[in-house]
PDB file of C-alpha atoms in Angstrom:
ATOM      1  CA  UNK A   1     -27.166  11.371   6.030  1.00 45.00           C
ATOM      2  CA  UNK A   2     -25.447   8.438   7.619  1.00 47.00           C
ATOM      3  CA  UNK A   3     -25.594   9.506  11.514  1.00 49.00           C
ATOM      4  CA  UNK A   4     -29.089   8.913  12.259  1.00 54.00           C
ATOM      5  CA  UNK A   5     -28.503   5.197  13.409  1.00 75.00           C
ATOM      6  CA  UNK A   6     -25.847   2.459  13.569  1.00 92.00           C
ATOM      7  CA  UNK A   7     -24.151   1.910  10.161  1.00 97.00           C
ATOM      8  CA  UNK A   8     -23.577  -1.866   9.594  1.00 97.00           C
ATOM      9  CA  UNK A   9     -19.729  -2.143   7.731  1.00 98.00           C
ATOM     10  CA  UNK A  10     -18.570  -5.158   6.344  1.00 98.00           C
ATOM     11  CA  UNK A  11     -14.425  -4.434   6.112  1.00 98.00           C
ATOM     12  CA  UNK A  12     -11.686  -7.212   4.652  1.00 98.00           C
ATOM     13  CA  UNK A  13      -8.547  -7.466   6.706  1.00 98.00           C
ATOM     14  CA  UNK A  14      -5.388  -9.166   5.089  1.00 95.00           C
ATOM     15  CA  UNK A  15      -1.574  -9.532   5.490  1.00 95.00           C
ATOM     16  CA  UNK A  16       1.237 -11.655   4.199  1.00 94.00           C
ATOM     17  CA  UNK A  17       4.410 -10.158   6.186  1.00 93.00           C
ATOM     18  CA  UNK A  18       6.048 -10.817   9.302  1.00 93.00           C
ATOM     19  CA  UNK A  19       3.366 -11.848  12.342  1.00 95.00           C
ATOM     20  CA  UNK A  20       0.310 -12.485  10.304  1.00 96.00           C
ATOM     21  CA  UNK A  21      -1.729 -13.593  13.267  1.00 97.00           C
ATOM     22  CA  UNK A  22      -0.546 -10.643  15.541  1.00 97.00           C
ATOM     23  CA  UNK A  23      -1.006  -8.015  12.580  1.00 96.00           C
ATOM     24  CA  UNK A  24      -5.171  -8.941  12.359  1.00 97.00           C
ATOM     25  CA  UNK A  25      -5.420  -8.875  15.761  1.00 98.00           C
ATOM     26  CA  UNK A  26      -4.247  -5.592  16.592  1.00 98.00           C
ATOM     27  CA  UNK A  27      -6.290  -4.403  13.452  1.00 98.00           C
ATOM     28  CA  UNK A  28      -9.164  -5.431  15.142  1.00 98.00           C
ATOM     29  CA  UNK A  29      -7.903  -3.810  18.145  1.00 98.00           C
ATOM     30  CA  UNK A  30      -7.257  -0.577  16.827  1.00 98.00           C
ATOM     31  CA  UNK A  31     -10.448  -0.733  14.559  1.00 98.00           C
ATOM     32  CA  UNK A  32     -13.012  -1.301  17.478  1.00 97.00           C
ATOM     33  CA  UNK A  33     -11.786   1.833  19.359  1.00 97.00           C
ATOM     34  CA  UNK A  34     -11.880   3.632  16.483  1.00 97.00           C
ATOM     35  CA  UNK A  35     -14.774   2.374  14.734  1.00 97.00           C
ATOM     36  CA  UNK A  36     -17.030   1.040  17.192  1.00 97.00           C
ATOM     37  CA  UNK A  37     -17.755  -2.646  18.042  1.00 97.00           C
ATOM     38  CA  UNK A  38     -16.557  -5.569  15.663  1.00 98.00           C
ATOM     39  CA  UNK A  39     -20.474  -7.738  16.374  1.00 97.00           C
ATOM     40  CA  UNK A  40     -18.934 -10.715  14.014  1.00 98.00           C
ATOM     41  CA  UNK A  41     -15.812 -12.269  12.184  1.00 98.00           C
ATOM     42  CA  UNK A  42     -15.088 -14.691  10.574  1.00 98.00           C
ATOM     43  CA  UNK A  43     -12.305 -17.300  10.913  1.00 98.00           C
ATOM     44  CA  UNK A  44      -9.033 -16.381   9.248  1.00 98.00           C
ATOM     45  CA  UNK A  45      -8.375 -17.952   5.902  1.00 98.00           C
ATOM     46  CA  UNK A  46      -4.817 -18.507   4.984  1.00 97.00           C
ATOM     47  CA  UNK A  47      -5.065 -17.762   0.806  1.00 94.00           C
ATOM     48  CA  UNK A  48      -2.886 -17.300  -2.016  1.00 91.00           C
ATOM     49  CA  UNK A  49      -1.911 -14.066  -3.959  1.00 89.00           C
ATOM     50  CA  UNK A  50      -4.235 -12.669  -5.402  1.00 87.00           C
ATOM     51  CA  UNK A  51      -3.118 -10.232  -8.621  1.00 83.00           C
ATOM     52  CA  UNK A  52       0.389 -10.784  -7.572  1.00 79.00           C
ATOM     53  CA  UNK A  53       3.220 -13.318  -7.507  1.00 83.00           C
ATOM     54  CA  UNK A  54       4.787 -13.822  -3.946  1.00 87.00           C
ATOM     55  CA  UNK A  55       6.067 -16.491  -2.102  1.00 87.00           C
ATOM     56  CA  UNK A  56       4.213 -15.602   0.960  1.00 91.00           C
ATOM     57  CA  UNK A  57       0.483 -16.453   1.738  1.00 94.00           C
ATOM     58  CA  UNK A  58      -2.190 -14.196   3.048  1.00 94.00           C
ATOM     59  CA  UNK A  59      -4.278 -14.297   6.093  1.00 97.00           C
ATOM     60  CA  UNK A  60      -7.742 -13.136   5.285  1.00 97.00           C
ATOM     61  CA  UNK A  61     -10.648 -12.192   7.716  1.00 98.00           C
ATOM     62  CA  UNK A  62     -13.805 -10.570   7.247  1.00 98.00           C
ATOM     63  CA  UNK A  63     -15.541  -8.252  10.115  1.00 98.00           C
ATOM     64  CA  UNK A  64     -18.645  -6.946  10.685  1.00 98.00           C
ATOM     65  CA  UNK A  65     -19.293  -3.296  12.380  1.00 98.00           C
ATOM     66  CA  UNK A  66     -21.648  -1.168  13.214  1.00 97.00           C
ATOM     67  CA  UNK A  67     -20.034   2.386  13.268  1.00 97.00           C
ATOM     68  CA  UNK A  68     -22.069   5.754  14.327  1.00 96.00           C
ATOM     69  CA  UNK A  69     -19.123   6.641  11.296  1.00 97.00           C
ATOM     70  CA  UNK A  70     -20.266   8.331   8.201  1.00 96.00           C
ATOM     71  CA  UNK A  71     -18.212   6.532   5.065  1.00 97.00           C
ATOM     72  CA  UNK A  72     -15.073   9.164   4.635  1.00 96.00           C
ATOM     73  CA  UNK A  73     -14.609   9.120   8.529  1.00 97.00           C
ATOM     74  CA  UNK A  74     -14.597   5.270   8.481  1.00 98.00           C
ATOM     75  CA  UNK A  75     -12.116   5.449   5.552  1.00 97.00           C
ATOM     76  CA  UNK A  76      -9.996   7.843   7.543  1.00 97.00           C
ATOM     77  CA  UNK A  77     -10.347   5.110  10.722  1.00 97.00           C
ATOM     78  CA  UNK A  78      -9.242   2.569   8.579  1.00 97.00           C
ATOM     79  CA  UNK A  79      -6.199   4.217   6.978  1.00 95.00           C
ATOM     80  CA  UNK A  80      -5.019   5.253   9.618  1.00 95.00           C
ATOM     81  CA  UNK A  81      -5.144   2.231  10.724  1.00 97.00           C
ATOM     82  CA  UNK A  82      -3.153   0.266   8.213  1.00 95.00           C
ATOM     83  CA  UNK A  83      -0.571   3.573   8.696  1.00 93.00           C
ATOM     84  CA  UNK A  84      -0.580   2.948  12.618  1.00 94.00           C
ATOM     85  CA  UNK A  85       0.456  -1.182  11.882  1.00 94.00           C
ATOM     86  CA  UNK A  86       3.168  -0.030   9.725  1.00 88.00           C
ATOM     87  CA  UNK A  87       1.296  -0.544   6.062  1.00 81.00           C
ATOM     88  CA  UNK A  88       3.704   1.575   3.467  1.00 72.00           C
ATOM     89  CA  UNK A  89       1.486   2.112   0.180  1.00 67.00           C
ATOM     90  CA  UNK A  90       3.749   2.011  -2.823  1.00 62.00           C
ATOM     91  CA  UNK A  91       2.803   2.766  -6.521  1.00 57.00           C
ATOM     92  CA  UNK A  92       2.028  -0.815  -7.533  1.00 59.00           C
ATOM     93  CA  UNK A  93      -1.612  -2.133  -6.228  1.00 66.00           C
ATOM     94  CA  UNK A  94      -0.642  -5.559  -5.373  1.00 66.00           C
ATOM     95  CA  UNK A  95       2.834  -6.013  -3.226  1.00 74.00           C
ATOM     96  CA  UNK A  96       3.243  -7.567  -0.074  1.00 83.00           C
ATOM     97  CA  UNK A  97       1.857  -6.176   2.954  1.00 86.00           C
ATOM     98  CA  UNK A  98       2.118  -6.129   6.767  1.00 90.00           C
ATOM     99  CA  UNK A  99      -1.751  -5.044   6.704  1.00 93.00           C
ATOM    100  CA  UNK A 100      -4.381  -4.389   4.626  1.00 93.00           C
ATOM    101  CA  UNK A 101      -7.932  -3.259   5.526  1.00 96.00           C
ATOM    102  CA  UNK A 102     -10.694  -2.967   2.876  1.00 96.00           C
ATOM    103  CA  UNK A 103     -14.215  -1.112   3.536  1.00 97.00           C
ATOM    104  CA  UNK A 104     -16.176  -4.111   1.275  1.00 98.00           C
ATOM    105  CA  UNK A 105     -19.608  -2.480   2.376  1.00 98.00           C
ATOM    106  CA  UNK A 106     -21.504   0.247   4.141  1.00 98.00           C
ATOM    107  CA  UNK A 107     -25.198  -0.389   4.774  1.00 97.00           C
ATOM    108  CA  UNK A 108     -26.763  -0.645   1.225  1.00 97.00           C
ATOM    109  CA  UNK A 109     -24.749   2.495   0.161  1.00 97.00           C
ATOM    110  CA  UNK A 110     -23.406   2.525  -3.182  1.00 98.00           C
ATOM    111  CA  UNK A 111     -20.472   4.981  -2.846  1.00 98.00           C
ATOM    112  CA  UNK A 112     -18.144   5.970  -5.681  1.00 96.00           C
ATOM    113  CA  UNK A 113     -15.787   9.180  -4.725  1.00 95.00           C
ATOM    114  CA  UNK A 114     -11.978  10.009  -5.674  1.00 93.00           C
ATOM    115  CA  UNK A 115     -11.106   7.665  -2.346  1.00 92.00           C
ATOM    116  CA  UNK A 116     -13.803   5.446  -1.853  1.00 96.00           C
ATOM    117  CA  UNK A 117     -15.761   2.885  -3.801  1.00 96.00           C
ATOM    118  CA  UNK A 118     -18.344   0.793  -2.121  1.00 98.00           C
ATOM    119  CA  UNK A 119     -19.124  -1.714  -2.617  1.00 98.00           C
ATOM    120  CA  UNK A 120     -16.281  -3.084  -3.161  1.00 96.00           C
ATOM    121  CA  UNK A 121     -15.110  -3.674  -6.950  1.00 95.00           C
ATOM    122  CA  UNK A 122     -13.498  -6.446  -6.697  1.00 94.00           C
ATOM    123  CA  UNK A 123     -15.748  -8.663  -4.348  1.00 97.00           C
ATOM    124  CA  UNK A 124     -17.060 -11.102  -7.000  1.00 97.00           C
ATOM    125  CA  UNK A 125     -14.029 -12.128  -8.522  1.00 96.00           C
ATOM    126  CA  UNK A 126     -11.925 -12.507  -5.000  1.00 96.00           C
ATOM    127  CA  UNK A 127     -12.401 -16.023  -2.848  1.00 97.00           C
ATOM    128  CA  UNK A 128     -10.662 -14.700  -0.500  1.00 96.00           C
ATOM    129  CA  UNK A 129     -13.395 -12.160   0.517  1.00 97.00           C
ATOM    130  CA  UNK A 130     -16.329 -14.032  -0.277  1.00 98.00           C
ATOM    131  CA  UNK A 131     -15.092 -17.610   1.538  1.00 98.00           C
ATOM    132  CA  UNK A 132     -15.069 -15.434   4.349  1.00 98.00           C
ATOM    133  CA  UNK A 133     -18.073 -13.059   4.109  1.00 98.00           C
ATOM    134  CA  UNK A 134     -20.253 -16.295   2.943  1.00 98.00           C
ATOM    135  CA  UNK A 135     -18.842 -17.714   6.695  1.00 98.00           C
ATOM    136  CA  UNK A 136     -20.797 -14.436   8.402  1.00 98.00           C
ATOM    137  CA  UNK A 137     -23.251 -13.072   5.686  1.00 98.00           C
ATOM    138  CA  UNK A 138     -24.130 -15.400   2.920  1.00 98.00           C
ATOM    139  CA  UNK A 139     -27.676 -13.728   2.470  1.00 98.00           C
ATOM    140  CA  UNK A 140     -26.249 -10.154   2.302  1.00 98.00           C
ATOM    141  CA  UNK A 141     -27.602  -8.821  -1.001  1.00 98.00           C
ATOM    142  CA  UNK A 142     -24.864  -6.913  -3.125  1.00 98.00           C
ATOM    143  CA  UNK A 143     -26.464  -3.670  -3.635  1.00 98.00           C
ATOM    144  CA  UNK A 144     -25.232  -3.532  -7.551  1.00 97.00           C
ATOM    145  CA  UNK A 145     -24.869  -7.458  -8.574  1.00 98.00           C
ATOM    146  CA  UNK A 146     -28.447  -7.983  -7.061  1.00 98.00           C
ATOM    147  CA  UNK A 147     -26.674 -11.361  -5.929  1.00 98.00           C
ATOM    148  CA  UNK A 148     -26.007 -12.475  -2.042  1.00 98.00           C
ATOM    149  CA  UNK A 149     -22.077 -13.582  -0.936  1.00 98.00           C
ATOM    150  CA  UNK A 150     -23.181 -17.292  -1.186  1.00 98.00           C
ATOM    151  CA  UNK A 151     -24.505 -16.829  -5.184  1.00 98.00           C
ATOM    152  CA  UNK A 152     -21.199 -14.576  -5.642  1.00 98.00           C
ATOM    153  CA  UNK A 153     -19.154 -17.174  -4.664  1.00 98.00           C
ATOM    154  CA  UNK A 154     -20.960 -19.750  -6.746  1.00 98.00           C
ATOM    155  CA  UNK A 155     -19.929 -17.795  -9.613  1.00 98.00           C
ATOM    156  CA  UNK A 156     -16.520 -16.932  -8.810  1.00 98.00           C
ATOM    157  CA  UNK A 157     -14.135 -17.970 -10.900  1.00 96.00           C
ATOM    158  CA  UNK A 158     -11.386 -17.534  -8.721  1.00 96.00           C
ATOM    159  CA  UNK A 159      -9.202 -21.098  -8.406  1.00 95.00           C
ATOM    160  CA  UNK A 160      -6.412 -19.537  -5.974  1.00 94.00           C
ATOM    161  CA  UNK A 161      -6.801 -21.782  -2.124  1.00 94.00           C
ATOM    162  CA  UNK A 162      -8.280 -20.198   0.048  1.00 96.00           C
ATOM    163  CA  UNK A 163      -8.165 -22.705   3.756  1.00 97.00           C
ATOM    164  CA  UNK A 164      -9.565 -22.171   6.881  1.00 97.00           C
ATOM    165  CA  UNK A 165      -7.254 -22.238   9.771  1.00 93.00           C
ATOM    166  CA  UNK A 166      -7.905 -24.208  12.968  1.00 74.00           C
TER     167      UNK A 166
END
């Protein structure tokens, strides 16, 4: 039911080990050939742990696609993704990580399967999504909050830094 057109994604990239930098760039790499065309992001935003303890901070970015992908395939794109970079997923949610790729929408789609939930759950209470999304998309409309990026992020209670890099 998703094929008939262009899907617009909105996915989170993120990464705290080794060549931060190099790690979202080949992300983006890897996800335009097998996505389809990254048509914005946003700057990368060096944040804090978020959920975890670690001495080492996070690069965030947020990018926008449109993917002829239905939501499972793009899930499949994007893990494979993370497994291609060298992401290990462990038992704990939050550890360090070489690379981490959220799907933070599709469309207007409110998905919720074993392996996917969109839009993302976590999206009002994280700076470190919204700083960026509000940089690209501060009018998108959350489909379930009824709220755009910029009102999420006037609400967010979220204190950890979140800094733009030059």
């Amino acid at each position: 039911r998703f094929k008939e057109s262009m899907n617009k994604v909105f996915l989170g990239l993120g990464g705290n080990l080794n060549n931060r930098v190099g790690n979202l760039m080949k992300a983006r790499e890897l996800l335009q050939s097998k996505c389809g065309p990254i048509v914005c992001a946003s700057s990368l935003y060096e944040t804090e742990a978020w959920g975890m303890s670690s001495e080492h901070r996070f690069l965030n970015q947020v990018v926008e696609i449109h993917t002829a992908l239905g939501p499972e395939e793009l899930l499949a794109a994007v893990l494979s993704t993370e497994s291609e970079l060298g992401r290990l997923r462990y038992s704990e949610q939050y550890t360090d990580r070489l690379i981490d790729i959220d799907v933070l929408f599709f469309n207007e789609a409110v998905i919720h399967t074993n392996t996917l939930k969109v839009p993302h759950p976590q999206i009002a209470f994280r700076k470190f999504v919204l700083v960026p999304l509000c940089e690209i998309a501060p009018e998108l409309m959350h489909p379930v909050l009824k709220k755009t990026m910029g009102q999420l992020l006037k609400d967010c209670s979220d204190e950890l830094s979140v800094k733009r890099l030059n």
